[in-house]
């Protein structure tokens, strides 16, 4: 253990040199300390190497003997130390300082990391001539400057977007990259959240007058109210969150809850006992089962309950064998294994939950999730939750709980459901709308045509000239010289007074009739 003077326990005590002595050799040398009649005396005529204990005579200000000793006997601790320190404003020093700032920002490291012993040692080995700036320099200058530069780039990109959509959530973690994170110390009411939303819109200059700005949030009432109070919308509940809520309803059905409770008790036992875990691994090897650990679920994440159930069923023979092993048997009197009927029910429920698991996995791994998928996935889940004559009582109850929770979501207000139908129609993967009955399919494309005509009421006709809002045709164009000379001779085949709305209808009909793309294709690259 290092003492206050910098010595090492069991070694001769050394006194650190005064702060006025700047040479790098003092990192490896100190003045020996003696105690004479109980009085501490520092010998400043001799220095002692901290690496090997060698003594070197010292004349005030002369460090050449110490430097030569380090270079000859301890080159690994000196390395390039003979290099002169960088000037703080040199290009090399600035580049290293900026790189440290990137490291702190990109990896979400604390500012104090730049002053940590290990980090300083790393920098000393890599570039001995570099003097690491203070923590305040990074927190007050370097990282804020980098933030402003990146913010300017993002704002420039956002300014080019004709429309935007937002996602917002309340969260306690800082580990997820987002456009903006702001603390909210007040009550998380809809009004306070709306205020933060409008502030963010103004700060990033993403207001779009006369344009809807959809906002995806979780399904909490305060989030829904915040979007409305901020004058944004439509508000779209996060579908992954909706799936979680519906699934939680299903797995909390009384009989299912009791079954899962017994499984949790078994899993907890193997988690807390290293002896039990070892016995389980032995049984897995003997039964030639995968040596997987049992999974304990997290109450807020339904899919972790699915994973726990799936893993338990995979390992049930090894679990039973371990619990009946003489090594553990006396300690597991209160542990109840599943009966054959329990296992059958668990397998049945796992099967019915598979579509929900597949949807959750899809939403978690999709690189560009889109609202076009919401109603399509909802329909697929509701179909899988339809009752069947073969269902056991517990399966029927789980299905009913999930179906009743999910079926009313995204139906109110009606405008939201219509918006989502149109979004699905605009996705070339799903534009056939085969999950809808014919009347709703026709209505969706009719609504899409109407909205397109309305939104393009001021769209370009030719050469930047636009049709006035509500007008069917574009105003007469001023003829260019070429048109003046040859316009009557070489008449364009489709030229005429076709109504603007009719053109849009034809384009929408052409899009509807065109072939779609595979469901695993990228809708953003379709043309």
XYZ file of C-alpha atoms in Angstrom:
527
model
C 0.000 0.000 0.000
C 1.397 3.443 -0.881
C 2.011 5.796 2.034
C 1.405 9.523 2.012
C 5.014 10.052 1.005
C 4.723 7.652 -1.938
C 6.637 4.699 -0.485
C 5.692 1.048 -0.858
C 4.868 -1.156 2.100
C 7.912 -3.247 3.056
C 10.290 -0.951 1.099
C 12.373 2.043 2.204
C 10.278 5.126 2.779
C 10.702 7.807 0.125
C 9.820 11.460 0.092
C 8.242 12.835 -3.072
C 10.190 15.712 -4.647
C 8.785 19.246 -4.392
C 6.197 20.209 -7.002
C 8.678 22.681 -8.437
C 10.798 19.814 -9.775
C 9.186 19.098 -13.173
C 11.521 16.533 -14.766
C 9.869 13.221 -15.649
C 12.617 11.321 -13.763
C 10.979 12.267 -10.464
C 8.163 9.865 -11.291
C 10.707 7.094 -10.654
C 12.987 8.610 -7.969
C 12.504 9.955 -4.464
C 14.538 11.120 -1.488
C 15.264 8.471 1.174
C 13.848 9.062 4.642
C 15.577 8.203 7.933
C 14.375 8.404 11.515
C 16.949 9.689 14.000
C 15.863 9.621 17.635
C 12.288 9.428 16.446
C 12.658 12.454 14.189
C 11.928 12.113 10.464
C 14.881 13.310 8.358
C 14.874 13.562 4.542
C 18.256 13.072 2.822
C 18.239 15.408 -0.185
C 21.812 14.635 -1.215
C 20.794 11.200 -2.470
C 17.969 9.886 -4.604
C 16.639 6.336 -4.668
C 15.131 4.546 -7.737
C 11.628 3.332 -7.067
C 12.099 0.534 -9.625
C 15.193 -1.177 -8.190
C 16.301 0.708 -5.079
C 19.569 1.993 -6.605
C 20.945 5.147 -4.937
C 22.246 8.034 -6.997
C 24.035 11.120 -5.636
C 22.054 14.287 -6.268
C 23.275 17.813 -6.852
C 20.453 20.331 -6.771
C 18.876 20.635 -10.230
C 20.999 17.934 -11.889
C 18.930 14.939 -13.018
C 21.228 13.578 -15.722
C 22.495 10.717 -13.557
C 18.958 9.588 -12.772
C 17.877 9.878 -16.417
C 20.875 7.811 -17.561
C 20.062 5.137 -14.976
C 16.445 4.871 -16.184
C 17.445 4.750 -19.836
C 20.026 2.006 -19.207
C 18.269 -0.179 -16.633
C 14.529 0.569 -17.028
C 13.854 1.470 -20.681
C 10.308 0.070 -20.452
C 9.237 2.744 -17.947
C 10.851 5.578 -19.829
C 10.216 4.651 -23.463
C 9.893 7.893 -25.357
C 9.992 10.007 -22.212
C 13.006 11.831 -23.536
C 10.743 13.519 -26.058
C 9.867 17.090 -25.286
C 6.286 17.740 -24.162
C 3.868 18.949 -26.806
C 2.800 22.533 -26.701
C -0.843 22.615 -25.564
C -1.891 24.333 -28.807
C 0.113 22.119 -31.167
C -1.833 20.234 -33.849
C -0.795 16.888 -32.357
C -1.943 17.820 -28.847
C -5.251 19.148 -30.180
C -5.838 15.951 -32.169
C -5.214 13.753 -29.124
C -7.425 15.906 -26.916
C -10.249 15.725 -29.455
C -9.823 11.939 -29.726
C -10.187 11.641 -25.947
C -13.334 13.762 -26.206
C -14.725 11.367 -28.846
C -13.889 8.433 -26.569
C -15.759 10.048 -23.658
C -18.790 11.019 -25.753
C -19.131 7.951 -27.995
C -18.682 5.445 -25.171
C -20.613 7.482 -22.570
C -17.630 7.531 -20.250
C -17.451 9.857 -17.211
C -15.254 12.921 -17.592
C -13.145 11.681 -14.700
C -11.835 8.829 -16.873
C -9.208 11.190 -18.298
C -7.680 11.507 -14.841
C -7.831 7.826 -13.911
C -4.528 6.089 -13.197
C -4.965 3.410 -15.848
C -5.944 5.883 -18.561
C -3.015 8.172 -17.717
C -0.685 5.181 -17.909
C -2.095 4.253 -21.316
C -1.587 7.776 -22.657
C 1.902 7.896 -21.142
C 2.872 4.751 -23.045
C 1.251 5.872 -26.301
C 2.445 9.476 -26.248
C 4.684 10.466 -23.310
C 5.030 14.015 -24.533
C 1.256 14.663 -24.242
C -0.099 16.361 -21.134
C -3.731 15.332 -20.483
C -5.985 18.355 -19.873
C -8.137 18.635 -16.781
C -11.573 17.103 -16.368
C -13.121 20.587 -16.551
C -11.466 21.176 -19.927
C -13.296 18.176 -21.372
C -16.634 18.872 -19.670
C -16.734 22.615 -20.350
C -14.968 22.959 -23.690
C -14.119 19.840 -25.696
C -17.315 17.760 -25.451
C -19.723 20.761 -25.604
C -17.887 21.991 -28.713
C -18.214 18.555 -30.331
C -21.904 18.485 -29.417
C -22.555 21.848 -31.071
C -20.759 20.736 -34.239
C -22.772 17.529 -34.489
C -25.974 19.342 -33.612
C -25.424 21.782 -36.468
C -24.987 18.886 -38.904
C -28.158 17.157 -37.688
C -30.154 20.399 -37.854
C -28.949 20.980 -41.411
C -30.176 17.502 -42.383
C -33.493 18.019 -40.606
C -34.036 21.309 -42.398
C -34.017 19.428 -45.715
C -36.805 17.074 -44.620
C -40.241 18.094 -45.849
C -41.886 16.100 -43.065
C -40.792 14.545 -39.789
C -42.064 12.027 -37.257
C -41.113 11.901 -33.589
C -40.682 9.228 -30.946
C -40.633 10.208 -27.290
C -40.500 8.326 -24.021
C -39.742 8.733 -20.337
C -36.640 6.778 -19.411
C -34.114 6.470 -16.602
C -31.196 5.259 -18.734
C -28.777 7.443 -20.678
C -27.503 4.600 -22.821
C -29.847 4.973 -25.786
C -28.865 7.365 -28.595
C -31.584 9.932 -29.206
C -31.925 13.381 -30.722
C -32.317 14.993 -27.327
C -32.530 13.977 -23.673
C -33.806 16.387 -21.028
C -34.387 15.816 -17.307
C -37.888 16.381 -15.994
C -37.884 17.017 -12.273
C -41.501 18.157 -12.144
C -44.483 15.817 -12.092
C -44.725 13.882 -15.351
C -48.088 15.333 -16.298
C -49.258 15.678 -19.866
C -48.862 19.465 -19.630
C -45.248 19.311 -18.450
C -44.379 16.719 -21.083
C -46.069 18.828 -23.763
C -43.941 21.801 -22.723
C -40.764 19.737 -23.199
C -41.980 18.567 -26.600
C -42.654 22.077 -27.879
C -39.296 23.278 -26.545
C -37.529 20.448 -28.374
C -39.394 21.236 -31.587
C -38.288 24.861 -31.406
C -34.697 24.072 -30.438
C -34.190 21.687 -33.345
C -36.324 23.786 -35.720
C -38.487 20.895 -36.767
C -41.828 22.653 -36.685
C -43.688 22.109 -39.935
C -46.593 24.593 -40.249
C -49.798 23.126 -41.696
C -48.251 19.640 -41.611
C -49.100 16.776 -39.292
C -46.218 15.539 -37.153
C -46.932 11.977 -35.977
C -45.558 11.082 -32.549
C -44.937 7.557 -31.274
C -45.111 7.145 -27.499
C -45.775 4.407 -25.009
C -49.411 3.850 -24.119
C -49.482 5.803 -20.842
C -52.221 8.426 -20.560
C -49.823 11.292 -19.779
C -47.844 10.596 -22.962
C -51.020 10.556 -25.034
C -52.220 13.825 -23.493
C -48.808 15.448 -24.010
C -48.929 14.904 -27.769
C -52.423 16.371 -27.943
C -51.560 19.417 -25.810
C -48.441 20.076 -27.887
C -50.616 20.317 -31.000
C -48.952 17.301 -32.605
C -50.373 14.099 -33.957
C -51.571 11.628 -34.715
C -50.344 10.028 -31.497
C -49.362 6.408 -32.160
C -48.898 4.029 -29.282
C -45.711 1.960 -29.415
C -46.790 -1.433 -30.764
C -44.065 -3.316 -28.889
C -45.384 -1.785 -25.673
C -48.944 -2.711 -26.627
C -47.817 -6.313 -27.199
C -46.141 -6.326 -23.818
C -49.296 -5.086 -22.091
C -51.522 -7.630 -23.838
C -49.101 -10.471 -23.162
C -48.867 -9.540 -19.493
C -52.644 -9.807 -19.305
C -52.425 -13.326 -20.700
C -49.661 -14.684 -18.484
C -51.294 -13.208 -15.378
C -54.417 -15.349 -15.765
C -54.713 -16.987 -12.352
C -53.909 -20.607 -13.302
C -51.089 -19.512 -15.591
C -49.710 -17.213 -12.928
C -49.593 -20.057 -10.393
C -47.848 -22.323 -12.886
C -45.237 -19.657 -13.643
C -44.803 -19.083 -9.906
C -43.737 -22.704 -9.415
C -41.318 -22.439 -12.308
C -39.809 -19.241 -10.894
C -39.242 -20.968 -7.564
C -37.296 -23.756 -9.248
C -35.273 -21.307 -11.352
C -34.474 -19.158 -8.312
C -33.217 -22.206 -6.432
C -30.723 -23.109 -9.157
C -29.662 -19.465 -9.458
C -28.853 -18.960 -5.791
C -27.209 -22.345 -5.108
C -23.842 -23.014 -6.747
C -24.121 -26.663 -5.659
C -27.502 -27.035 -7.375
C -26.170 -25.329 -10.513
C -23.258 -27.791 -10.610
C -25.562 -30.789 -10.183
C -27.805 -29.468 -12.959
C -24.846 -29.135 -15.327
C -23.805 -32.692 -14.499
C -27.300 -33.950 -15.335
C -27.341 -31.939 -18.578
C -24.107 -33.579 -19.675
C -25.386 -37.015 -18.699
C -28.657 -36.506 -20.613
C -26.850 -34.867 -23.551
C -28.861 -31.660 -23.187
C -27.503 -28.199 -23.994
C -25.645 -26.815 -20.974
C -27.867 -23.749 -20.852
C -28.491 -21.853 -17.653
C -32.083 -21.469 -16.519
C -33.613 -18.070 -17.244
C -35.353 -15.950 -14.629
C -37.939 -13.567 -16.046
C -38.178 -9.810 -15.514
C -41.664 -8.619 -14.478
C -41.769 -5.709 -16.953
C -40.749 -7.748 -20.005
C -43.205 -10.422 -21.009
C -40.806 -12.012 -23.511
C -38.429 -12.854 -20.660
C -41.273 -14.948 -19.201
C -41.591 -16.708 -22.544
C -37.828 -17.366 -22.536
C -37.986 -18.688 -18.965
C -40.803 -21.075 -19.857
C -39.108 -22.230 -23.053
C -35.798 -22.890 -21.279
C -37.532 -24.741 -18.434
C -39.262 -27.068 -20.875
C -35.996 -27.660 -22.718
C -34.281 -28.652 -19.461
C -37.165 -30.273 -17.580
C -35.649 -33.788 -17.543
C -32.322 -32.462 -16.247
C -34.140 -30.326 -13.660
C -36.158 -33.275 -12.374
C -33.068 -35.481 -12.264
C -31.112 -32.818 -10.367
C -33.881 -32.146 -7.827
C -34.177 -35.855 -7.040
C -30.422 -36.316 -6.743
C -29.349 -37.303 -3.217
C -26.975 -34.312 -3.110
C -29.904 -31.875 -3.312
C -32.946 -33.872 -2.247
C -32.788 -32.913 1.428
C -32.674 -29.198 0.555
C -35.573 -29.071 -1.895
C -38.531 -30.061 0.223
C -40.440 -26.877 -0.627
C -39.649 -27.046 -4.364
C -42.520 -28.443 -6.416
C -41.716 -29.807 -9.856
C -44.266 -29.708 -12.656
C -46.644 -32.601 -13.102
C -47.247 -34.169 -16.500
C -50.432 -32.094 -16.819
C -48.484 -28.945 -15.908
C -45.893 -29.692 -18.575
C -48.603 -30.268 -21.174
C -50.271 -26.937 -20.303
C -46.917 -25.146 -20.345
C -46.161 -26.529 -23.806
C -49.622 -25.527 -25.003
C -49.271 -21.960 -23.710
C -45.761 -21.652 -25.124
C -47.122 -22.599 -28.527
C -49.904 -20.018 -28.430
C -47.451 -17.308 -27.319
C -45.091 -17.976 -30.231
C -46.702 -15.411 -32.578
C -46.340 -12.742 -29.890
C -42.709 -13.693 -29.376
C -42.090 -13.558 -33.127
C -43.645 -10.086 -33.352
C -41.636 -8.838 -30.366
C -38.416 -10.160 -31.898
C -39.277 -8.605 -35.255
C -39.917 -5.193 -33.725
C -36.731 -5.396 -31.665
C -34.494 -6.300 -34.606
C -36.121 -4.319 -37.426
C -33.707 -1.620 -38.555
C -36.469 0.580 -39.951
C -39.744 -0.252 -38.143
C -42.731 1.451 -39.691
C -46.299 2.180 -38.637
C -47.309 0.363 -41.816
C -46.775 -2.878 -39.901
C -48.988 -2.147 -36.892
C -52.476 -3.124 -38.073
C -51.100 -5.978 -40.146
C -49.362 -7.483 -37.108
C -52.348 -6.802 -34.881
C -54.584 -8.703 -37.307
C -52.170 -11.631 -37.397
C -52.028 -11.819 -33.585
C -55.795 -11.633 -33.186
C -56.159 -14.449 -35.712
C -53.742 -16.598 -33.720
C -55.728 -15.860 -30.540
C -59.023 -17.057 -32.024
C -60.658 -19.735 -29.811
C -60.422 -23.376 -30.813
C -62.342 -26.436 -29.710
C -59.049 -28.137 -28.817
C -58.085 -25.394 -26.340
C -57.727 -26.343 -22.693
C -59.346 -24.111 -20.096
C -56.103 -22.286 -19.303
C -55.245 -21.832 -22.989
C -58.702 -20.425 -23.674
C -58.376 -18.008 -20.749
C -54.933 -16.809 -21.842
C -56.136 -16.260 -25.407
C -59.197 -14.361 -24.229
C -57.167 -12.047 -21.982
C -54.727 -11.198 -24.782
C -57.436 -10.769 -27.398
C -59.608 -8.519 -25.216
C -56.677 -6.250 -24.365
C -55.383 -5.943 -27.909
C -58.505 -5.765 -30.065
C -59.509 -2.239 -28.997
C -56.065 -0.714 -29.506
C -55.545 1.586 -32.507
C -59.287 1.839 -33.123
C -59.841 5.219 -31.454
C -60.050 7.853 -32.651
C -61.257 6.542 -36.029
C -58.884 8.938 -37.780
C -55.930 7.074 -36.285
C -57.073 3.736 -37.693
C -57.628 5.319 -41.112
C -54.158 6.893 -40.945
C -52.594 3.504 -40.199
C -54.510 1.841 -43.052
C -53.181 4.451 -45.471
C -49.651 3.956 -44.115
C -49.952 0.227 -44.802
C -51.198 0.936 -48.335
C -48.150 3.117 -48.995
C -45.759 0.341 -48.006
C -44.944 -1.586 -51.217
C -44.580 -4.779 -49.169
C -48.182 -4.687 -47.947
C -49.974 -2.473 -50.454
C -52.282 -5.291 -51.593
C -54.030 -4.905 -48.191
C -54.937 -8.568 -48.393
C -55.646 -8.607 -44.649
C -58.625 -6.256 -45.177
C -62.014 -7.000 -46.645
C -62.739 -5.534 -50.084
C -64.880 -2.589 -48.956
C -62.254 -1.345 -46.497
C -59.526 -1.877 -49.069
C -61.379 0.296 -51.598
C -62.104 2.945 -48.985
C -58.439 3.078 -47.957
C -57.252 3.761 -51.494
C -60.038 6.272 -52.009
C -58.973 8.089 -48.832
C -55.366 7.933 -49.997
C -56.306 9.548 -53.310
C -58.259 12.303 -51.575
C -55.414 13.049 -49.159
C -52.871 13.105 -51.984
C -54.930 15.557 -54.007
C -55.321 17.739 -50.933
C -51.662 17.627 -49.945
C -50.507 18.294 -53.504
C -52.915 21.139 -54.036
C -49.911 23.406 -54.135
C -47.587 20.880 -55.751
C -45.460 21.711 -58.739
C -47.137 21.452 -62.136
C -44.426 22.501 -64.562
C -41.353 24.636 -64.142
C -42.156 25.343 -60.494
C -45.675 26.687 -61.132
C -48.390 25.346 -58.865
C -52.108 24.804 -58.887
C -53.927 26.923 -56.312
C -55.399 25.047 -53.374
C -58.709 23.505 -54.380
C -58.096 23.973 -58.096
C -58.382 21.026 -60.472
C -55.995 22.307 -63.101
C -52.747 24.218 -63.202
C -52.753 27.805 -64.490
C -51.700 28.416 -68.121
C -47.952 28.199 -68.633
C -45.988 30.947 -70.302
C -44.732 29.432 -73.565
C -41.015 29.256 -74.163
C -39.555 30.091 -77.594
C -39.419 26.425 -78.661
C -43.074 25.935 -77.773
C -44.056 29.117 -79.581
C -42.423 27.879 -82.772
C -43.275 24.176 -82.838
C -45.974 23.643 -80.228
C -48.832 23.464 -82.706
C -46.918 21.216 -85.104
C -45.657 18.600 -82.663
C -48.513 18.168 -80.233
C -47.729 16.007 -77.167
C -49.887 12.907 -77.233
C -51.323 13.288 -73.711
C -51.491 17.067 -73.709
C -54.880 18.436 -72.800
C -56.900 19.851 -69.973
C -56.903 16.728 -67.813
C -57.968 17.606 -64.307
C -55.238 17.589 -61.687
C -57.337 15.303 -59.447
C -57.807 12.833 -62.314
C -54.047 12.621 -62.790
C -53.580 11.810 -59.116
C -56.306 9.160 -59.260
C -54.580 7.498 -62.206
C -51.242 7.503 -60.399
C -52.711 6.005 -57.231
C -54.538 3.358 -59.283
C -51.316 2.578 -61.137
C -49.478 2.191 -57.832
C -52.193 -0.086 -56.467
C -52.056 -2.294 -59.561
C -48.252 -2.537 -59.657
C -46.493 -5.594 -58.258
C -45.375 -5.325 -54.654
C -42.029 -6.338 -53.217
C -41.109 -9.255 -50.927
C -42.035 -8.756 -47.288
C -38.351 -8.798 -46.363
C -37.541 -6.110 -48.938
C -36.651 -2.516 -48.116
C -39.651 -0.244 -48.740
C -37.425 2.829 -48.730
C -35.545 1.689 -51.816
C -38.620 0.664 -53.817
C -39.283 2.629 -56.963
